[in-house]
Coordinates of C-alpha atoms in Angstrom, one line a residue:
M1 CA 0.0 0.0 0.0
G2 CA 2.6 2.5 1.2
S3 CA 5.1 2.3 -1.6
Q4 CA 2.9 3.9 -4.3
E5 CA 3.6 7.6 -5.0
T6 CA 1.2 10.3 -5.8
I7 CA 3.8 12.0 -7.9
N8 CA 5.0 9.9 -10.8
E9 CA 8.7 9.3 -10.3
S10 CA 9.2 9.0 -14.0
Q11 CA 8.1 12.6 -14.6
D12 CA 11.5 14.2 -14.5
A13 CA 10.1 17.2 -16.2
G14 CA 8.1 17.8 -13.0
L15 CA 4.4 18.0 -12.3
Q16 CA 2.9 21.5 -12.3
L17 CA 0.2 21.9 -9.7
V18 CA -3.0 23.6 -10.4
N19 CA -4.9 26.1 -8.3
T20 CA -1.8 27.8 -7.0
K21 CA -1.2 31.5 -6.9
L22 CA 2.2 31.2 -8.7
P23 CA 3.7 28.4 -10.8
V24 CA 4.6 25.4 -8.6
V25 CA 6.4 22.4 -10.0
V26 CA 7.0 19.2 -8.1
Y27 CA 9.8 16.9 -9.1
S28 CA 10.2 13.2 -8.2
T29 CA 13.3 13.6 -6.0
P30 CA 15.4 16.5 -4.6
K31 CA 18.1 15.5 -7.1
V32 CA 15.8 15.8 -10.0
A33 CA 14.6 19.2 -8.8
S34 CA 18.1 20.4 -8.4
V35 CA 19.1 19.3 -11.8
A36 CA 16.1 21.1 -13.3
V37 CA 17.0 24.3 -11.6
A38 CA 20.6 24.0 -12.6
Q39 CA 19.5 23.6 -16.2
Q40 CA 17.5 26.8 -16.0
I41 CA 20.6 28.6 -14.8
A42 CA 22.6 27.1 -17.6
D43 CA 20.0 28.3 -20.1
V44 CA 20.4 31.9 -18.7
L45 CA 24.2 31.7 -19.0
R46 CA 24.0 30.4 -22.6
A47 CA 21.4 33.0 -23.6
A48 CA 23.6 35.8 -22.2
S49 CA 26.6 34.4 -23.9
A50 CA 24.8 34.3 -27.3
A51 CA 23.8 37.9 -26.7
E52 CA 27.5 38.7 -25.8
K53 CA 26.7 40.1 -22.4
N54 CA 27.2 39.0 -18.8
A55 CA 24.6 36.9 -16.9
V56 CA 23.8 38.4 -13.5
L57 CA 22.9 35.8 -10.9
A58 CA 21.6 36.3 -7.3
L59 CA 22.5 33.1 -5.4
A60 CA 21.4 31.7 -2.1
P61 CA 23.6 29.9 0.5
G62 CA 22.4 27.0 2.7
S63 CA 21.7 23.3 2.2
T64 CA 18.8 23.6 -0.3
P65 CA 20.8 24.7 -3.4
Q66 CA 23.9 22.6 -2.7
Q67 CA 22.9 20.0 -5.3
V68 CA 22.2 22.7 -7.8
Y69 CA 25.7 24.0 -7.4
R70 CA 27.1 20.5 -7.7
E71 CA 25.2 20.0 -11.0
L72 CA 26.5 23.3 -12.3
I73 CA 30.1 22.3 -11.4
R74 CA 29.5 19.0 -13.3
M75 CA 28.1 20.9 -16.3
H76 CA 31.1 23.2 -16.3
K77 CA 33.7 20.3 -16.1
E78 CA 31.9 17.8 -18.4
E79 CA 29.9 20.0 -20.8
G80 CA 32.0 23.1 -20.9
L81 CA 29.4 25.4 -19.3
D82 CA 31.2 28.8 -19.2
F83 CA 31.0 31.0 -16.2
S84 CA 33.5 33.6 -17.3
H85 CA 30.8 36.0 -18.2
V86 CA 28.8 35.6 -15.0
S87 CA 28.4 38.3 -12.3
A88 CA 27.3 36.6 -9.1
F89 CA 25.7 38.4 -6.1
V90 CA 25.1 36.4 -3.0
S91 CA 21.8 37.3 -1.3
V92 CA 22.8 37.2 2.4
E93 CA 25.7 37.0 4.8
F94 CA 25.9 36.7 8.6
Y95 CA 27.2 40.0 10.2
G96 CA 29.9 40.2 12.8
I97 CA 31.7 36.9 12.0
S98 CA 35.0 36.3 10.3
R99 CA 35.0 35.4 6.7
D100 CA 37.2 32.4 7.7
Q101 CA 34.6 31.1 10.1
V102 CA 33.2 27.8 8.9
Q103 CA 29.6 29.2 9.0
S104 CA 30.4 32.3 6.9
V105 CA 28.6 32.3 3.6
Y106 CA 31.8 33.7 2.0
R107 CA 33.8 30.7 2.9
S108 CA 31.0 28.2 2.3
L109 CA 30.1 29.3 -1.2
R110 CA 33.7 29.6 -2.3
E111 CA 34.5 26.1 -1.1
T112 CA 31.4 24.5 -2.5
F113 CA 30.9 26.4 -5.7
F114 CA 32.9 29.5 -6.8
N115 CA 36.3 27.8 -6.5
H116 CA 35.2 25.0 -8.9
V117 CA 33.9 27.1 -11.8
N118 CA 35.6 29.8 -13.9
I119 CA 33.9 32.9 -12.5
P120 CA 36.6 35.6 -12.1
D121 CA 37.0 36.7 -8.5
S122 CA 36.3 40.3 -9.5
Q123 CA 32.8 39.1 -10.6
V124 CA 31.9 37.4 -7.3
N125 CA 30.1 39.8 -4.9
I126 CA 29.5 38.5 -1.4
L127 CA 28.3 40.9 1.4
D128 CA 31.1 41.7 3.8
S129 CA 30.5 40.1 7.2
E130 CA 33.1 42.4 8.7
A131 CA 31.9 45.7 7.1
D132 CA 32.4 48.8 9.3
G133 CA 29.3 49.3 11.3
E134 CA 29.7 53.1 11.2
T135 CA 29.5 53.2 7.4
I136 CA 27.2 50.2 6.9
E137 CA 24.4 52.1 5.1
E138 CA 26.9 53.5 2.6
Y139 CA 28.3 50.0 2.1
C140 CA 24.8 48.6 1.4
E141 CA 24.1 51.4 -1.0
A142 CA 27.3 50.7 -2.9
F143 CA 26.4 47.0 -3.1
E144 CA 23.0 48.0 -4.6
Q145 CA 24.8 50.2 -7.1
Q146 CA 27.1 47.3 -8.1
I147 CA 23.9 45.3 -9.0
Q148 CA 22.6 48.1 -11.1
D149 CA 26.0 48.7 -12.8
A150 CA 26.0 45.0 -13.7
G151 CA 22.7 45.4 -15.5
G152 CA 20.3 44.1 -12.9
I153 CA 19.7 40.5 -11.8
D154 CA 18.8 38.1 -14.6
F155 CA 18.1 35.1 -12.4
A156 CA 17.6 34.8 -8.6
L157 CA 17.8 31.5 -6.9
L158 CA 16.1 31.7 -3.5
G159 CA 15.3 29.4 -0.6
I160 CA 12.6 29.9 2.0
G161 CA 12.8 29.8 5.8
S162 CA 10.2 28.1 7.9
N163 CA 8.8 31.5 8.8
G164 CA 8.6 32.6 5.2
H165 CA 11.8 34.7 4.9
I166 CA 13.8 34.9 1.7
A167 CA 17.5 35.8 2.1
A168 CA 17.3 37.5 5.5
N169 CA 14.1 39.4 4.8
E170 CA 12.3 38.3 7.9
P171 CA 8.5 38.6 8.5
F172 CA 7.2 42.2 8.1
S173 CA 10.0 43.2 5.8
G174 CA 8.9 45.9 3.3
V175 CA 8.5 44.8 -0.3
S176 CA 10.5 47.9 -1.5
S177 CA 13.4 47.3 0.9
R178 CA 16.9 47.3 -0.3
T179 CA 20.2 45.8 0.8
R180 CA 20.6 46.4 4.5
L181 CA 21.7 45.2 7.9
C182 CA 18.8 43.4 9.6
V183 CA 18.0 41.6 12.8
L184 CA 17.4 37.8 12.5
D185 CA 14.1 36.5 13.7
P186 CA 14.2 34.1 16.8
I187 CA 12.8 31.3 14.6
T188 CA 15.6 31.8 12.1
R189 CA 18.2 31.8 14.9
L190 CA 16.8 28.6 16.4
R191 CA 16.9 26.9 12.9
L192 CA 20.5 27.9 12.6
A193 CA 21.5 26.6 16.0
S194 CA 22.9 23.3 14.7
D195 CA 25.1 25.1 12.2
F196 CA 26.6 27.3 14.9
I197 CA 26.7 24.5 17.6
G198 CA 24.2 26.2 19.8
E199 CA 21.7 29.0 19.5
K200 CA 23.8 31.3 21.6
N201 CA 26.5 31.3 18.9
V202 CA 24.1 32.4 16.1
P203 CA 24.8 36.0 15.0
A204 CA 21.9 38.4 15.9
Q205 CA 22.2 40.2 12.5
A206 CA 22.8 39.6 8.9
L207 CA 23.4 41.6 5.7
T208 CA 20.7 40.9 3.1
M209 CA 19.6 41.9 -0.3
G210 CA 16.3 43.6 0.1
M211 CA 12.8 42.4 -1.0
G212 CA 12.7 45.2 -3.7
T213 CA 16.2 44.2 -4.9
L214 CA 15.2 40.5 -5.3
L215 CA 11.7 41.2 -6.8
E216 CA 13.3 43.3 -9.6
S217 CA 15.1 40.1 -10.8
R218 CA 14.0 39.2 -14.3
Q219 CA 13.5 35.6 -13.3
V220 CA 13.1 34.0 -9.8
V221 CA 13.2 30.4 -8.8
L222 CA 12.4 29.6 -5.2
M223 CA 13.5 26.1 -4.1
A224 CA 12.2 24.2 -1.0
L225 CA 13.1 20.6 -0.1
G226 CA 12.0 18.4 2.7
E227 CA 9.0 17.9 4.9
H228 CA 9.9 20.7 7.3
K229 CA 9.2 23.2 4.5
S230 CA 5.8 21.8 3.5
R231 CA 3.6 24.2 5.6
I232 CA 5.3 27.4 4.7
V233 CA 5.4 26.4 1.0
R234 CA 1.6 25.7 1.1
D235 CA 1.0 29.2 2.7
L236 CA 3.3 30.8 0.1
A237 CA 1.7 29.2 -2.9
E238 CA -2.0 28.9 -1.8
G239 CA -2.4 31.7 0.8
D240 CA -2.8 35.4 0.4
I241 CA 0.1 37.9 0.0
T242 CA 1.1 39.0 3.5
N243 CA 4.1 40.7 5.1
R244 CA 4.0 37.9 7.7
I245 CA 5.4 35.7 4.9
P246 CA 7.8 37.8 2.8
A247 CA 8.1 35.1 0.1
S248 CA 4.4 35.5 -0.7
A249 CA 5.2 38.7 -2.5
L250 CA 6.5 36.5 -5.3
Q251 CA 2.9 35.8 -6.3
E252 CA 2.9 39.2 -8.0
H253 CA 6.2 38.6 -9.9
V254 CA 5.7 38.1 -13.6
N255 CA 8.4 35.3 -13.9
A256 CA 8.7 33.5 -10.6
M257 CA 8.2 29.8 -9.9
V258 CA 8.5 27.4 -7.0
C259 CA 10.4 24.1 -7.3
L260 CA 9.6 21.4 -4.8
D261 CA 10.3 17.7 -4.1
P262 CA 7.4 15.4 -2.9
A263 CA 8.2 16.0 0.8
S264 CA 8.0 19.8 0.6
A265 CA 4.9 19.5 -1.5
S266 CA 3.1 17.2 0.9
E267 CA 0.8 19.9 2.3
M268 CA -0.3 21.3 -1.0
Q269 CA -4.0 20.8 -1.6
E270 CA -3.6 18.9 -4.8
V271 CA -1.3 16.5 -2.9
V272 CA -3.3 16.3 0.3
M273 CA -6.5 15.8 -1.7
P274 CA -5.5 14.3 -5.0
W275 CA -9.0 13.1 -5.7
T276 CA -10.0 16.7 -6.5
S277 CA -8.1 16.4 -9.8
D278 CA -9.8 15.3 -13.0
S279 CA -7.9 12.0 -13.4
V280 CA -7.9 9.8 -10.3
Q281 CA -6.7 6.2 -10.2
W282 CA -8.8 4.6 -7.5
D283 CA -6.2 2.0 -6.3
E284 CA -5.9 0.6 -2.8
T285 CA -3.7 3.5 -1.6
M286 CA -5.9 6.2 -3.0
I287 CA -9.1 4.7 -1.7
T288 CA -7.5 4.3 1.8
R289 CA -6.2 7.8 1.8
T290 CA -9.6 9.2 0.8
M291 CA -11.5 7.1 3.3
V292 CA -9.2 8.1 6.2
W293 CA -9.6 11.8 5.2
L294 CA -13.4 11.4 5.1
C295 CA -13.4 9.8 8.6
E296 CA -11.3 12.7 9.9
Q297 CA -13.7 15.2 8.3
T298 CA -16.8 13.6 9.6
G299 CA -15.5 12.4 13.0
K300 CA -16.8 8.9 12.2
A301 CA -15.2 5.5 12.2
L302 CA -15.1 3.6 8.9
S303 CA -18.1 1.4 9.7
K304 CA -20.3 4.5 10.5
L305 CA -19.8 6.2 7.2
E306 CA -23.0 6.7 5.1
D307 CA -23.5 7.4 1.4
D308 CA -24.4 11.0 2.2
D309 CA -21.0 11.6 3.8
F310 CA -19.4 10.9 0.4
R311 CA -21.8 13.1 -1.5
N312 CA -21.4 16.0 1.1
H313 CA -17.6 15.9 0.6
N314 CA -17.7 15.7 -3.2
L315 CA -16.7 12.1 -3.4
H316 CA -19.5 11.0 -5.8
Q317 CA -17.0 9.3 -8.2
L318 CA -15.6 7.1 -5.4
L319 CA -19.0 6.1 -4.2
R320 CA -20.3 5.4 -7.8
L321 CA -17.3 3.3 -8.8
H322 CA -16.5 1.4 -5.6
G323 CA -19.5 2.0 -3.3
P324 CA -21.8 1.8 -1.5
S325 CA -20.3 3.1 1.7
H326 CA -20.4 -0.1 3.7
V327 CA -18.6 -2.0 1.0
L328 CA -15.8 0.7 0.9
A329 CA -15.6 0.7 4.7
L330 CA -15.2 -3.1 4.8
K331 CA -12.5 -3.0 2.1
V332 CA -10.4 -0.4 3.9
F333 CA -11.0 -1.9 7.3
G334 CA -9.6 -5.2 5.9
W335 CA -6.6 -3.6 4.3
L336 CA -5.7 -1.7 7.5
Q337 CA -6.4 -4.7 9.7
A338 CA -3.9 -6.7 7.6
T339 CA -1.1 -4.3 8.5
I340 CA -1.4 -5.1 12.2
H341 CA 1.2 -7.6 13.5
D342 CA -0.2 -8.2 16.9
G343 CA 0.9 -11.9 16.9
Q344 CA 4.5 -12.3 15.7
V345 CA 6.3 -9.3 14.3
V346 CA 7.8 -11.6 11.7
E347 CA 7.1 -15.2 11.1
G348 CA 9.6 -18.0 11.8
Q349 CA 13.1 -17.4 13.0
Q350 CA 14.8 -14.5 11.1
K351 CA 18.0 -12.6 11.0
V352 CA 17.3 -8.9 11.1
I353 CA 19.5 -5.7 11.1
C354 CA 18.2 -2.3 12.2
F355 CA 20.3 0.3 10.6
S356 CA 20.5 3.3 12.9
P357 CA 21.9 6.5 11.3
H358 CA 22.7 8.0 14.7
P359 CA 23.4 6.1 17.9
D360 CA 19.9 6.6 19.3
D361 CA 17.7 6.3 16.3
D362 CA 17.2 2.6 16.9
V363 CA 15.5 2.9 20.2
I364 CA 13.8 6.2 19.5
S365 CA 12.3 5.1 16.2
M366 CA 11.7 1.4 16.6
G367 CA 12.7 0.4 20.2
G368 CA 9.4 -1.4 20.8
T369 CA 9.8 -3.5 17.7
L370 CA 13.3 -4.4 18.7
I371 CA 12.0 -5.5 22.1
R372 CA 9.4 -7.7 20.4
L373 CA 11.9 -9.1 17.9
N374 CA 14.2 -10.1 20.7
E375 CA 11.3 -11.5 22.8
E376 CA 10.4 -13.7 19.8
G377 CA 13.9 -15.1 19.6
H378 CA 15.0 -13.5 16.3
E379 CA 18.7 -12.9 15.7
T380 CA 18.5 -9.1 16.0
H381 CA 21.5 -6.9 15.0
V382 CA 21.9 -3.1 15.1
A383 CA 24.3 -1.3 12.8
Y384 CA 25.1 2.2 14.0
M385 CA 26.1 4.1 10.9
T386 CA 27.7 7.2 12.3
S387 CA 29.4 8.2 15.6
G388 CA 27.0 11.1 16.4
N389 CA 30.0 12.7 18.0
I390 CA 29.1 16.3 17.1
A391 CA 25.9 16.1 19.1
V392 CA 27.7 16.0 22.5
F393 CA 28.2 19.0 24.8
D394 CA 31.8 20.1 25.4
H395 CA 31.3 19.8 29.2
D396 CA 30.4 16.1 28.8
A397 CA 33.7 15.5 26.9
Q398 CA 35.6 17.4 29.6
R399 CA 33.9 15.4 32.3
I400 CA 34.9 12.0 30.8
A401 CA 38.5 13.2 30.3
D402 CA 38.6 14.1 34.0
L403 CA 37.0 10.8 34.9
V404 CA 39.5 8.7 33.1
T405 CA 42.4 10.5 34.6
E406 CA 41.0 10.1 38.1
Y407 CA 40.1 6.5 37.4
N408 CA 43.7 5.7 36.4
H409 CA 45.1 7.6 39.4
L410 CA 42.7 5.7 41.8
F411 CA 43.7 2.3 40.5
G412 CA 47.4 3.0 40.0
I413 CA 47.2 2.7 36.2
E414 CA 50.0 4.5 34.2
N415 CA 48.5 8.0 34.0
D416 CA 50.9 10.2 32.0
K417 CA 49.0 9.8 28.7
S418 CA 45.6 10.4 30.2
I419 CA 46.8 13.5 32.0
D420 CA 48.2 14.7 28.6
V421 CA 44.9 14.0 26.9
E422 CA 42.9 15.8 29.7
R423 CA 45.2 18.8 29.3
R424 CA 44.8 19.0 25.6
V425 CA 41.1 18.6 25.8
R426 CA 40.8 21.3 28.5
E427 CA 43.0 23.7 26.5
S428 CA 41.1 23.1 23.3
L429 CA 37.7 23.5 24.7
S430 CA 38.6 26.7 26.6
T431 CA 40.0 28.4 23.5
K432 CA 37.5 27.0 20.9
E433 CA 35.6 29.6 18.9
P434 CA 31.8 29.1 18.5
G435 CA 31.2 26.5 15.9
E436 CA 34.9 25.7 15.5
P437 CA 35.5 21.9 14.8
D438 CA 36.8 19.9 17.8
I439 CA 40.3 18.5 17.9
D440 CA 40.6 14.8 17.3
A441 CA 40.9 13.9 21.0
V442 CA 37.6 15.7 21.8
L443 CA 35.8 14.0 18.9
K444 CA 37.0 10.6 20.0
I445 CA 35.8 11.2 23.6
K446 CA 32.4 12.4 22.3
G447 CA 32.2 9.4 20.0
L448 CA 33.0 7.1 22.9
I449 CA 30.2 8.7 24.9
R450 CA 27.7 8.0 22.2
W451 CA 29.1 4.4 21.7
S452 CA 28.6 3.5 25.4
E453 CA 25.1 5.0 25.4
A454 CA 24.1 3.1 22.2
K455 CA 25.4 -0.2 23.6
A456 CA 23.4 0.3 26.8
G457 CA 20.2 1.2 25.0
A458 CA 20.5 -1.8 22.7
I459 CA 21.1 -4.2 25.6
E460 CA 18.1 -2.7 27.3
V461 CA 15.8 -3.7 24.4
G462 CA 17.3 -7.2 24.5
C463 CA 20.1 -7.2 21.9
D464 CA 23.3 -9.2 22.4
E465 CA 26.4 -7.1 22.6
E466 CA 28.1 -9.2 19.9
N467 CA 25.3 -8.2 17.5
L468 CA 26.0 -4.5 17.7
H469 CA 28.0 -3.1 14.8
F470 CA 29.6 0.4 14.9
L471 CA 30.3 1.3 11.3
D472 CA 31.5 4.9 11.6
L473 CA 30.9 5.6 7.9
P474 CA 33.6 7.9 6.5
F475 CA 31.2 10.5 5.0
Y476 CA 30.3 11.6 8.6
R477 CA 33.9 12.1 9.8
T478 CA 34.3 15.8 9.4
G479 CA 33.7 17.0 12.9
T480 CA 31.3 19.6 11.6
I481 CA 27.6 19.8 10.5
E482 CA 28.7 19.8 6.9
K483 CA 29.5 16.2 5.7
R484 CA 31.5 14.8 2.8
P485 CA 29.6 13.4 -0.2
V486 CA 28.9 9.7 0.1
G487 CA 31.6 7.6 -1.6
D488 CA 32.2 4.0 -2.7
V489 CA 33.9 3.2 0.6
D490 CA 30.7 4.0 2.5
K491 CA 28.7 1.7 0.3
A492 CA 31.4 -1.0 0.5
I493 CA 31.1 -1.1 4.3
I494 CA 27.4 -1.7 4.1
V495 CA 27.8 -4.4 1.4
S496 CA 30.4 -6.2 3.6
L497 CA 28.1 -6.2 6.6
L498 CA 25.2 -7.5 4.5
Q499 CA 27.3 -10.3 3.0
R500 CA 28.7 -11.3 6.4
I501 CA 25.4 -11.3 8.4
Q502 CA 23.1 -12.3 5.4
P503 CA 19.9 -10.9 7.1
D504 CA 16.4 -11.8 6.0
I505 CA 15.1 -8.3 6.9
I506 CA 16.7 -4.9 7.3
Y507 CA 15.1 -1.8 8.8
V508 CA 16.2 1.5 7.3
A509 CA 15.4 5.1 8.3
G510 CA 13.4 6.4 5.4
D511 CA 13.0 10.0 6.4
L512 CA 11.9 12.7 4.0
S513 CA 12.1 15.5 6.6
D514 CA 15.5 16.8 5.6
P515 CA 16.8 15.9 2.1
H516 CA 20.4 16.8 3.2
G517 CA 20.2 15.2 6.6
T518 CA 22.1 12.1 7.9
H519 CA 19.0 9.9 7.8
R520 CA 18.4 10.4 4.1
V521 CA 22.1 10.1 3.3
C522 CA 22.3 6.8 5.2
A523 CA 19.3 5.5 3.5
E524 CA 20.8 6.3 0.1
V525 CA 24.0 4.4 1.1
I526 CA 22.1 1.3 2.1
L527 CA 19.8 1.3 -0.9
G528 CA 22.7 1.9 -3.1
A529 CA 24.4 -1.2 -1.6
I530 CA 21.2 -3.2 -2.2
H531 CA 21.2 -2.2 -5.8
Q532 CA 24.8 -3.1 -6.2
M533 CA 24.2 -6.5 -4.8
L534 CA 21.2 -7.0 -7.0
N535 CA 23.2 -6.1 -10.0
N536 CA 25.8 -8.7 -9.0
G537 CA 23.2 -11.4 -8.8
E538 CA 23.4 -11.6 -5.0
A539 CA 20.5 -12.3 -2.7
V540 CA 19.2 -9.3 -0.8
P541 CA 17.0 -8.9 2.3
D542 CA 13.6 -7.5 2.5
V543 CA 13.7 -3.8 3.4
L544 CA 11.4 -2.1 5.8
L545 CA 11.5 1.7 6.3
Y546 CA 10.9 3.5 9.6
R547 CA 10.6 7.2 10.4
G548 CA 12.6 9.3 12.8
A549 CA 11.7 11.1 16.0
W550 CA 9.6 13.9 14.5
H551 CA 7.3 12.4 11.9
E552 CA 5.3 9.2 11.2
Y553 CA 4.0 7.7 8.0
A554 CA 0.4 8.7 7.1
I555 CA -2.1 5.9 7.6
H556 CA -2.3 5.2 3.8
E557 CA 1.5 4.9 3.6
I558 CA 1.8 2.2 6.3
D559 CA 2.4 -1.4 5.3
I560 CA 3.2 -2.9 8.8
T561 CA 2.2 -1.8 12.3
V562 CA 3.6 -3.3 15.4
P563 CA 1.4 -2.7 18.5
L564 CA 3.2 -2.1 21.8
S565 CA 1.9 -3.0 25.3
P566 CA 2.4 -0.6 28.3
A567 CA 5.4 -2.8 29.4
H568 CA 6.9 -2.5 25.9
L569 CA 6.5 1.3 25.9
M570 CA 8.1 1.6 29.4
K571 CA 11.0 -0.5 28.4
K572 CA 11.5 1.5 25.2
R573 CA 11.5 4.7 27.4
K574 CA 14.2 3.2 29.6
A575 CA 16.3 2.4 26.5
I576 CA 16.0 6.0 25.3
F577 CA 17.0 7.1 28.8
M578 CA 20.3 5.3 28.3
H579 CA 21.3 8.1 25.9
E580 CA 22.1 10.5 28.7
S581 CA 24.0 13.0 26.6
Q582 CA 20.8 13.5 24.6
K583 CA 18.5 13.6 27.6
D584 CA 17.0 16.7 29.3
E585 CA 18.8 19.1 27.0
T586 CA 20.3 18.3 23.6
L587 CA 22.8 20.2 21.5
F588 CA 20.5 20.4 18.5
P589 CA 17.0 20.4 19.9
G590 CA 15.2 21.9 16.9
S591 CA 11.9 23.7 17.3
D592 CA 10.3 20.9 19.3
P593 CA 10.7 21.5 23.1
R594 CA 9.8 17.9 24.0
E595 CA 12.5 15.3 24.9
F596 CA 13.1 12.5 22.5
W597 CA 11.3 9.9 24.7
Q598 CA 8.2 12.2 24.8
R599 CA 8.3 12.7 21.0
A600 CA 8.6 9.0 20.5
E601 CA 5.7 8.1 22.9
D602 CA 3.4 10.8 21.6
R603 CA 4.0 9.7 18.0
N604 CA 3.4 6.0 18.9
K605 CA 0.3 6.8 20.9
G606 CA -0.9 9.1 18.2
T607 CA -0.7 6.4 15.5
A608 CA -2.6 4.0 17.8
K609 CA -5.3 6.6 18.3
K610 CA -5.7 7.2 14.5
F611 CA -6.3 3.4 14.1
N612 CA -8.7 3.4 17.0
D613 CA -10.6 6.4 15.6
L614 CA -11.1 4.5 12.4
G615 CA -12.7 1.7 14.3
L616 CA -9.8 -0.7 14.3
P617 CA -8.6 -2.6 17.4
E618 CA -7.5 -0.3 20.2
F619 CA -3.8 -0.4 21.3
L620 CA -1.8 1.9 23.6
A621 CA 0.9 2.6 21.0
I622 CA 2.0 1.5 17.5
E623 CA 5.2 1.6 15.6
A624 CA 4.7 1.8 11.8
F625 CA 6.8 0.6 8.8
Q626 CA 6.7 0.8 5.1
R627 CA 8.0 -1.8 2.6
W628 CA 10.6 -0.6 0.2
T629 CA 9.9 -1.9 -3.2
G630 CA 12.4 0.1 -5.2
Q631 CA 10.7 3.5 -4.8
T632 CA 12.9 6.6 -4.6
L633 CA 13.0 8.2 -1.2

């Protein structure tokens, strides 16, 4: 049921949505969306070259356009795309930080894009994070004049913040505003906390190109990727123009469009209610999706729906083709009932591997299922794909360094090396700038903390210590938020583990919430390894996908549900508690103030309630999974 996609993955040209207030195109994957945007930029460059003039680009920093820049670099190196006649203006820069700081837009875009194409340095214009505060207005006016002298912006590539900002034009920015120094919104600063290793380190101000500056661009493409952008994208494209959502001003632009992936488009009306379109394929997934929606609208269980409920909600076609109401209710009830594994989680005696992107994802996301698998006697392995070492507070690393030194002293163990390590750790942490990468010794200690917590959590849910595998994939080993591209060596590690264990089933984090996050990257590595093994004629396991701490699959997307008893839920909570460095307060909390165990329990109880509201058997909590049948994540 869950593997079918509303947006056809073969439509690389994208699907243009209807009933939106500016053009919105949804592409099958983030990569396809990025390639499409890169092609538009390439077209602008080629048209300018043919007209023997410069192409003037306004470019955005951040994670969203990174794949666009990688594709442009590829086109430059492999297809000869020429950037020598490009004038580039970067739309935003943090104010008050050094250009050498890892979070500076200047450093980031030079390292990820400008240094890899043939744009002359004199034609790269990035706002100066260290501009003199006393003459900042004159500096901003001069930057505006540079844009005008270049001929105005031909193409602006923009992202959107969760509060609707574009560049650093925060809510209530004027549509005629120009390049200026502005104060960052608290929501923006919270979102940036992970980049700066703590909200307190995020600059309070930024230099930004103004709304008026950007709206004068001859062509504008706004990109949004990931589930966390879905609500603001819906408000931008389907709501009214309002200064509460600065990006909504693009509705009045004569040549603006929005490019999305399926996750960021998930709240759009045409996606939420696809049956409103002219051509509906009433398959099992679509019928289930529609019936669940109808139950939510009417407040009724499946068995209580009447024919008039369908008519009152414009579902005449579904009723005519597949009704009457009681027949539809029985069908959907049967389909959903079949997902519930309240007997055995899996039949027989199986080998399973849970792939955990971070050291705590296993117990947070499917801890109850791991408990039940171990209770049933299955050979249950957990593979921890990354160390998670950047998500540990400095004071925890210092505490462990002190502890080891005192431990050695107490038991008369040779102590010179541990004293030296403690000294280096203390000196490094006391002099470290905000967001500066840790030295190797600190990273090792932080990784050791996560290792010990992961082991304790897995043992709590019943796993044997010898079935725990700490892979420490190379792509993650940067010591910063920014990771390396996935390489063949990452995939080879996964292939080796699968060949050695030969599992019957593997569980993979299938998150769409962040297309550049570790969960998605880990999923791509695993599924790439599966494809490689298939191409080599090797046997591969069944793949089940689970979601992370923040989101759960919608009812129509679920293929398997695992009910949890009160005892299972309490044991799962205890396993999460073993991750003490992530308890009470985490380094990267996001916008959700709840602790991980609370998020997990609320999610599991919420899924159970949805099933109960539909008239299905009542459970305290449910963990949900989707079968992977080759679909693109």
